[in-house]
Amino acid sequence: MQKKPWPLHDVRHWLEPGPVVLISSRWQGRNNIMTLGWHTILEFSPSLIGCMISAGNISFDMIRQSGECVINLPDLSMADTVAKIGNCDGDHVDKFAEFGLTAEKCEQVHASAIAECHGSFECRLYDDALVDNYNFFIFEVVAARVKPEPEWPQTLHYAGGGLFRTDGEVVDRRKLFTKVS
Amino acid sequence: MQKKPWPLHDVRHWLEPGPVVLISSRWQGRNNIMTLGWHTILEFSPSLIGCMISAGNISFDMIRQSGECVINLPDLSMADTVAKIGNCDGDHVDKFAEFGLTAEKCEQVHASAIAECHGSFECRLYDDALVDNYNFFIFEVVAARVKPEPEWPQTLHYAGGGLFRTDGEVVDRRKLFTKVS
């Protein structure tokens, strides 16, 4: 299913619940993909996301040099791929080819999105103030696209040691919300 | 059930999956509690966590002044409390009393933990370099305690608009993990 545009100020709907994501990047003609569980929303508008990307990853330099990446949201059906990418070094392998993933052209960045993922959030490096000390990148989401269905995909949440938790029921507490967010 | 010590380097087991947490703080004899979904693990050891705490919250000043807080992990049974605390201002209400929560003495910080929560992670402010620009606090977890059961509680993951997702099944991909973490 084709992804459709998603409001930039509401990227939190997909990332605030804390799913594992696949970060795709491109630099000097090479593509890479890494798994990431260490991220947080930082602001609605501009749409800011903080990501701790270990300097041991090939992706670290590719993202720092290009100043771009794509945060892709995989679902439960991609659990094997997520685990394998997290255990595979990027300097010897084209991960799109290796894992049968389809590169999808982006609107705002040169990196490719992953067509199989439920959503793709195109990012530009917004502030690298904490990269040297903490490997912490602050990105601005500059384009967001999400598949219209399912409305509530089962994403993956990494608990360490090769174990993930997937999503369960939606818990509706709208009646208790008097504030906007 | 009483909480028991949890290894500081493995706090990620509880927080990396992205649950909503309740942050308790204490300053000048006052206690406060706020809900938070914008956090990420930053390092295993020292055990570092980054939290974006909006400057509009009373907790912001209390945590900055005291340099301490407790990250408490609620489960599904506390969904009403989590929602109500998120929609309640702290300057008029003692939230422990208002919401029938039990203050639990901490080991390393002056703030109280919330006895009803599944886990409590006592934090000291480690680096405030990004507080002025992004309201982003870097904490070191200096004590961690978790209830021994259930092994996999159903936590809450906030998706905005009064809707949470709770945890579903555990997805075991240990056979695919060749790396340590």
PDB file of N, CA, C and O in Angstrom, chain A residues 10-48:
ATOM      1  N   ASP A  10       2.443  16.120  13.926  1.00  0.00           N
ATOM      2  CA  ASP A  10       1.869  14.963  14.617  1.00  0.00           C
ATOM      3  C   ASP A  10       2.688  13.689  14.404  1.00  0.00           C
ATOM      4  O   ASP A  10       2.182  12.576  14.535  1.00  0.00           O
ATOM      5  N   VAL A  11       3.965  13.847  14.090  1.00  0.00           N
ATOM      6  CA  VAL A  11       4.851  12.682  13.977  1.00  0.00           C
ATOM      7  C   VAL A  11       4.879  11.920  15.303  1.00  0.00           C
ATOM      8  O   VAL A  11       5.046  10.695  15.342  1.00  0.00           O
ATOM      9  N   ARG A  12       4.650  12.642  16.410  1.00  0.00           N
ATOM     10  CA  ARG A  12       4.634  12.016  17.732  1.00  0.00           C
ATOM     11  C   ARG A  12       3.652  10.834  17.806  1.00  0.00           C
ATOM     12  O   ARG A  12       3.870   9.913  18.594  1.00  0.00           O
ATOM     13  N   HIS A  13       2.566  10.894  17.037  1.00  0.00           N
ATOM     14  CA  HIS A  13       1.599   9.792  17.069  1.00  0.00           C
ATOM     15  C   HIS A  13       2.285   8.455  16.806  1.00  0.00           C
ATOM     16  O   HIS A  13       1.920   7.427  17.390  1.00  0.00           O
ATOM     17  N   TRP A  14       3.288   8.460  15.932  1.00  0.00           N
ATOM     18  CA  TRP A  14       3.967   7.227  15.542  1.00  0.00           C
ATOM     19  C   TRP A  14       5.222   6.938  16.349  1.00  0.00           C
ATOM     20  O   TRP A  14       5.547   5.767  16.585  1.00  0.00           O
ATOM     21  N   LEU A  15       5.927   7.967  16.759  1.00  0.00           N
ATOM     22  CA  LEU A  15       7.231   7.722  17.404  1.00  0.00           C
ATOM     23  C   LEU A  15       7.211   7.840  18.921  1.00  0.00           C
ATOM     24  O   LEU A  15       8.021   7.214  19.602  1.00  0.00           O
ATOM     25  N   GLU A  16       6.282   8.619  19.469  1.00  0.00           N
ATOM     26  CA  GLU A  16       6.254   8.741  20.932  1.00  0.00           C
ATOM     27  C   GLU A  16       5.988   7.411  21.639  1.00  0.00           C
ATOM     28  O   GLU A  16       6.522   7.178  22.730  1.00  0.00           O
ATOM     29  N   PRO A  17       5.199   6.488  21.055  1.00  0.00           N
ATOM     30  CA  PRO A  17       5.024   5.187  21.721  1.00  0.00           C
ATOM     31  C   PRO A  17       6.302   4.353  21.842  1.00  0.00           C
ATOM     32  O   PRO A  17       6.277   3.301  22.467  1.00  0.00           O
ATOM     33  N   GLY A  18       7.396   4.783  21.218  1.00  0.00           N
ATOM     34  CA  GLY A  18       8.688   4.149  21.479  1.00  0.00           C
ATOM     35  C   GLY A  18       9.063   2.953  20.634  1.00  0.00           C
ATOM     36  O   GLY A  18       9.821   2.090  21.090  1.00  0.00           O
ATOM     37  N   PRO A  19       8.598   2.878  19.370  1.00  0.00           N
ATOM     38  CA  PRO A  19       8.926   1.707  18.553  1.00  0.00           C
ATOM     39  C   PRO A  19      10.390   1.693  18.110  1.00  0.00           C
ATOM     40  O   PRO A  19      11.020   2.742  17.982  1.00  0.00           O
ATOM     41  N   VAL A  20      10.888   0.491  17.862  1.00  0.00           N
ATOM     42  CA  VAL A  20      12.149   0.360  17.141  1.00  0.00           C
ATOM     43  C   VAL A  20      11.946   0.905  15.733  1.00  0.00           C
ATOM     44  O   VAL A  20      10.901   0.666  15.122  1.00  0.00           O
ATOM     45  N   VAL A  21      12.934   1.631  15.231  1.00  0.00           N
ATOM     46  CA  VAL A  21      12.853   2.163  13.875  1.00  0.00           C
ATOM     47  C   VAL A  21      14.067   1.713  13.063  1.00  0.00           C
ATOM     48  O   VAL A  21      15.076   1.254  13.622  1.00  0.00           O
ATOM     49  N   LEU A  22      13.936   1.830  11.764  1.00  0.00           N
ATOM     50  CA  LEU A  22      15.053   1.569  10.850  1.00  0.00           C
ATOM     51  C   LEU A  22      15.474   2.911  10.254  1.00  0.00           C
ATOM     52  O   LEU A  22      14.657   3.599   9.630  1.00  0.00           O
ATOM     53  N   ILE A  23      16.742   3.255  10.464  1.00  0.00           N
ATOM     54  CA  ILE A  23      17.248   4.528   9.949  1.00  0.00           C
ATOM     55  C   ILE A  23      17.983   4.256   8.643  1.00  0.00           C
ATOM     56  O   ILE A  23      18.965   3.511   8.626  1.00  0.00           O
ATOM     57  N   SER A  24      17.508   4.857   7.567  1.00  0.00           N
ATOM     58  CA  SER A  24      18.214   4.723   6.295  1.00  0.00           C
ATOM     59  C   SER A  24      18.969   6.023   5.996  1.00  0.00           C
ATOM     60  O   SER A  24      18.501   7.114   6.313  1.00  0.00           O
ATOM     61  N   SER A  25      20.154   5.850   5.419  1.00  0.00           N
ATOM     62  CA  SER A  25      20.981   7.024   5.114  1.00  0.00           C
ATOM     63  C   SER A  25      21.697   6.795   3.785  1.00  0.00           C
ATOM     64  O   SER A  25      21.774   5.664   3.282  1.00  0.00           O
ATOM     65  N   ARG A  26      22.227   7.886   3.219  1.00  0.00           N
ATOM     66  CA  ARG A  26      22.926   7.808   1.932  1.00  0.00           C
ATOM     67  C   ARG A  26      24.034   8.847   1.936  1.00  0.00           C
ATOM     68  O   ARG A  26      23.821  10.011   2.303  1.00  0.00           O
ATOM     69  N   TRP A  27      25.229   8.406   1.516  1.00  0.00           N
ATOM     70  CA  TRP A  27      26.355   9.329   1.456  1.00  0.00           C
ATOM     71  C   TRP A  27      27.344   8.814   0.429  1.00  0.00           C
ATOM     72  O   TRP A  27      27.683   7.637   0.436  1.00  0.00           O
ATOM     73  N   GLN A  28      27.708   9.675  -0.486  1.00  0.00           N
ATOM     74  CA  GLN A  28      28.667   9.340  -1.531  1.00  0.00           C
ATOM     75  C   GLN A  28      28.284   8.062  -2.282  1.00  0.00           C
ATOM     76  O   GLN A  28      29.110   7.175  -2.509  1.00  0.00           O
ATOM     77  N   GLY A  29      26.996   7.977  -2.624  1.00  0.00           N
ATOM     78  CA  GLY A  29      26.521   6.882  -3.460  1.00  0.00           C
ATOM     79  C   GLY A  29      26.247   5.577  -2.730  1.00  0.00           C
ATOM     80  O   GLY A  29      25.778   4.612  -3.328  1.00  0.00           O
ATOM     81  N   ARG A  30      26.518   5.541  -1.415  1.00  0.00           N
ATOM     82  CA  ARG A  30      26.260   4.312  -0.645  1.00  0.00           C
ATOM     83  C   ARG A  30      25.029   4.494   0.227  1.00  0.00           C
ATOM     84  O   ARG A  30      24.819   5.553   0.817  1.00  0.00           O
ATOM     85  N   ASN A  31      24.245   3.408   0.317  1.00  0.00           N
ATOM     86  CA  ASN A  31      23.103   3.390   1.223  1.00  0.00           C
ATOM     87  C   ASN A  31      23.429   2.553   2.449  1.00  0.00           C
ATOM     88  O   ASN A  31      24.202   1.594   2.362  1.00  0.00           O
ATOM     89  N   ASN A  32      22.823   2.900   3.575  1.00  0.00           N
ATOM     90  CA  ASN A  32      22.927   2.039   4.737  1.00  0.00           C
ATOM     91  C   ASN A  32      21.604   2.070   5.510  1.00  0.00           C
ATOM     92  O   ASN A  32      20.805   2.991   5.366  1.00  0.00           O
ATOM     93  N   ILE A  33      21.410   1.034   6.315  1.00  0.00           N
ATOM     94  CA  ILE A  33      20.237   0.952   7.186  1.00  0.00           C
ATOM     95  C   ILE A  33      20.709   0.468   8.552  1.00  0.00           C
ATOM     96  O   ILE A  33      21.536  -0.456   8.632  1.00  0.00           O
ATOM     97  N   MET A  34      20.209   1.078   9.611  1.00  0.00           N
ATOM     98  CA  MET A  34      20.499   0.576  10.958  1.00  0.00           C
ATOM     99  C   MET A  34      19.206   0.546  11.774  1.00  0.00           C
ATOM    100  O   MET A  34      18.236   1.235  11.450  1.00  0.00           O
ATOM    101  N   THR A  35      19.205  -0.280  12.822  1.00  0.00           N
ATOM    102  CA  THR A  35      18.067  -0.297  13.744  1.00  0.00           C
ATOM    103  C   THR A  35      18.358   0.670  14.886  1.00  0.00           C
ATOM    104  O   THR A  35      19.509   0.878  15.271  1.00  0.00           O
ATOM    105  N   LEU A  36      17.288   1.253  15.431  1.00  0.00           N
ATOM    106  CA  LEU A  36      17.464   2.233  16.506  1.00  0.00           C
ATOM    107  C   LEU A  36      16.265   2.189  17.457  1.00  0.00           C
ATOM    108  O   LEU A  36      15.109   2.223  17.017  1.00  0.00           O
ATOM    109  N   GLY A  37      16.570   2.114  18.727  1.00  0.00           N
ATOM    110  CA  GLY A  37      15.507   2.182  19.733  1.00  0.00           C
ATOM    111  C   GLY A  37      15.647   3.390  20.646  1.00  0.00           C
ATOM    112  O   GLY A  37      14.778   3.670  21.450  1.00  0.00           O
ATOM    113  N   TRP A  38      16.756   4.111  20.497  1.00  0.00           N
ATOM    114  CA  TRP A  38      17.058   5.221  21.408  1.00  0.00           C
ATOM    115  C   TRP A  38      16.720   6.556  20.749  1.00  0.00           C
ATOM    116  O   TRP A  38      17.583   7.237  20.203  1.00  0.00           O
ATOM    117  N   HIS A  39      15.449   6.922  20.829  1.00  0.00           N
ATOM    118  CA  HIS A  39      14.991   8.169  20.213  1.00  0.00           C
ATOM    119  C   HIS A  39      13.864   8.756  21.046  1.00  0.00           C
ATOM    120  O   HIS A  39      13.194   8.035  21.804  1.00  0.00           O
ATOM    121  N   THR A  40      13.648  10.044  20.896  1.00  0.00           N
ATOM    122  CA  THR A  40      12.540  10.711  21.581  1.00  0.00           C
ATOM    123  C   THR A  40      12.053  11.908  20.770  1.00  0.00           C
ATOM    124  O   THR A  40      12.837  12.549  20.067  1.00  0.00           O
ATOM    125  N   ILE A  41      10.760  12.175  20.876  1.00  0.00           N
ATOM    126  CA  ILE A  41      10.234  13.432  20.350  1.00  0.00           C
ATOM    127  C   ILE A  41      10.795  14.575  21.202  1.00  0.00           C
ATOM    128  O   ILE A  41      10.920  14.446  22.416  1.00  0.00           O
ATOM    129  N   LEU A  42      11.100  15.699  20.571  1.00  0.00           N
ATOM    130  CA  LEU A  42      11.587  16.874  21.305  1.00  0.00           C
ATOM    131  C   LEU A  42      10.691  18.098  21.129  1.00  0.00           C
ATOM    132  O   LEU A  42      10.707  19.007  21.960  1.00  0.00           O
ATOM    133  N   GLU A  43       9.952  18.155  20.025  1.00  0.00           N
ATOM    134  CA  GLU A  43       9.110  19.335  19.786  1.00  0.00           C
ATOM    135  C   GLU A  43       8.089  19.001  18.699  1.00  0.00           C
ATOM    136  O   GLU A  43       8.362  18.201  17.811  1.00  0.00           O
ATOM    137  N   PHE A  44       6.896  19.616  18.818  1.00  0.00           N
ATOM    138  CA  PHE A  44       5.855  19.398  17.806  1.00  0.00           C
ATOM    139  C   PHE A  44       6.167  20.179  16.519  1.00  0.00           C
ATOM    140  O   PHE A  44       6.069  19.648  15.423  1.00  0.00           O
ATOM    141  N   SER A  45       6.487  21.484  16.692  1.00  0.00           N
ATOM    142  CA  SER A  45       6.662  22.330  15.524  1.00  0.00           C
ATOM    143  C   SER A  45       7.700  23.427  15.814  1.00  0.00           C
ATOM    144  O   SER A  45       7.438  24.265  16.664  1.00  0.00           O
ATOM    145  N   PRO A  46       8.884  23.397  15.205  1.00  0.00           N
ATOM    146  CA  PRO A  46       9.294  22.424  14.193  1.00  0.00           C
ATOM    147  C   PRO A  46       9.256  21.010  14.763  1.00  0.00           C
ATOM    148  O   PRO A  46       9.398  20.816  15.962  1.00  0.00           O
ATOM    149  N   SER A  47       9.096  20.049  13.866  1.00  0.00           N
ATOM    150  CA  SER A  47       8.955  18.649  14.261  1.00  0.00           C
ATOM    151  C   SER A  47      10.338  18.071  14.552  1.00  0.00           C
ATOM    152  O   SER A  47      11.053  17.666  13.642  1.00  0.00           O
ATOM    153  N   LEU A  48      10.726  18.072  15.840  1.00  0.00           N
ATOM    154  CA  LEU A  48      12.087  17.681  16.216  1.00  0.00           C
ATOM    155  C   LEU A  48      12.119  16.317  16.901  1.00  0.00           C
ATOM    156  O   LEU A  48      11.275  16.013  17.742  1.00  0.00           O
TER     157      LEU A  48
END
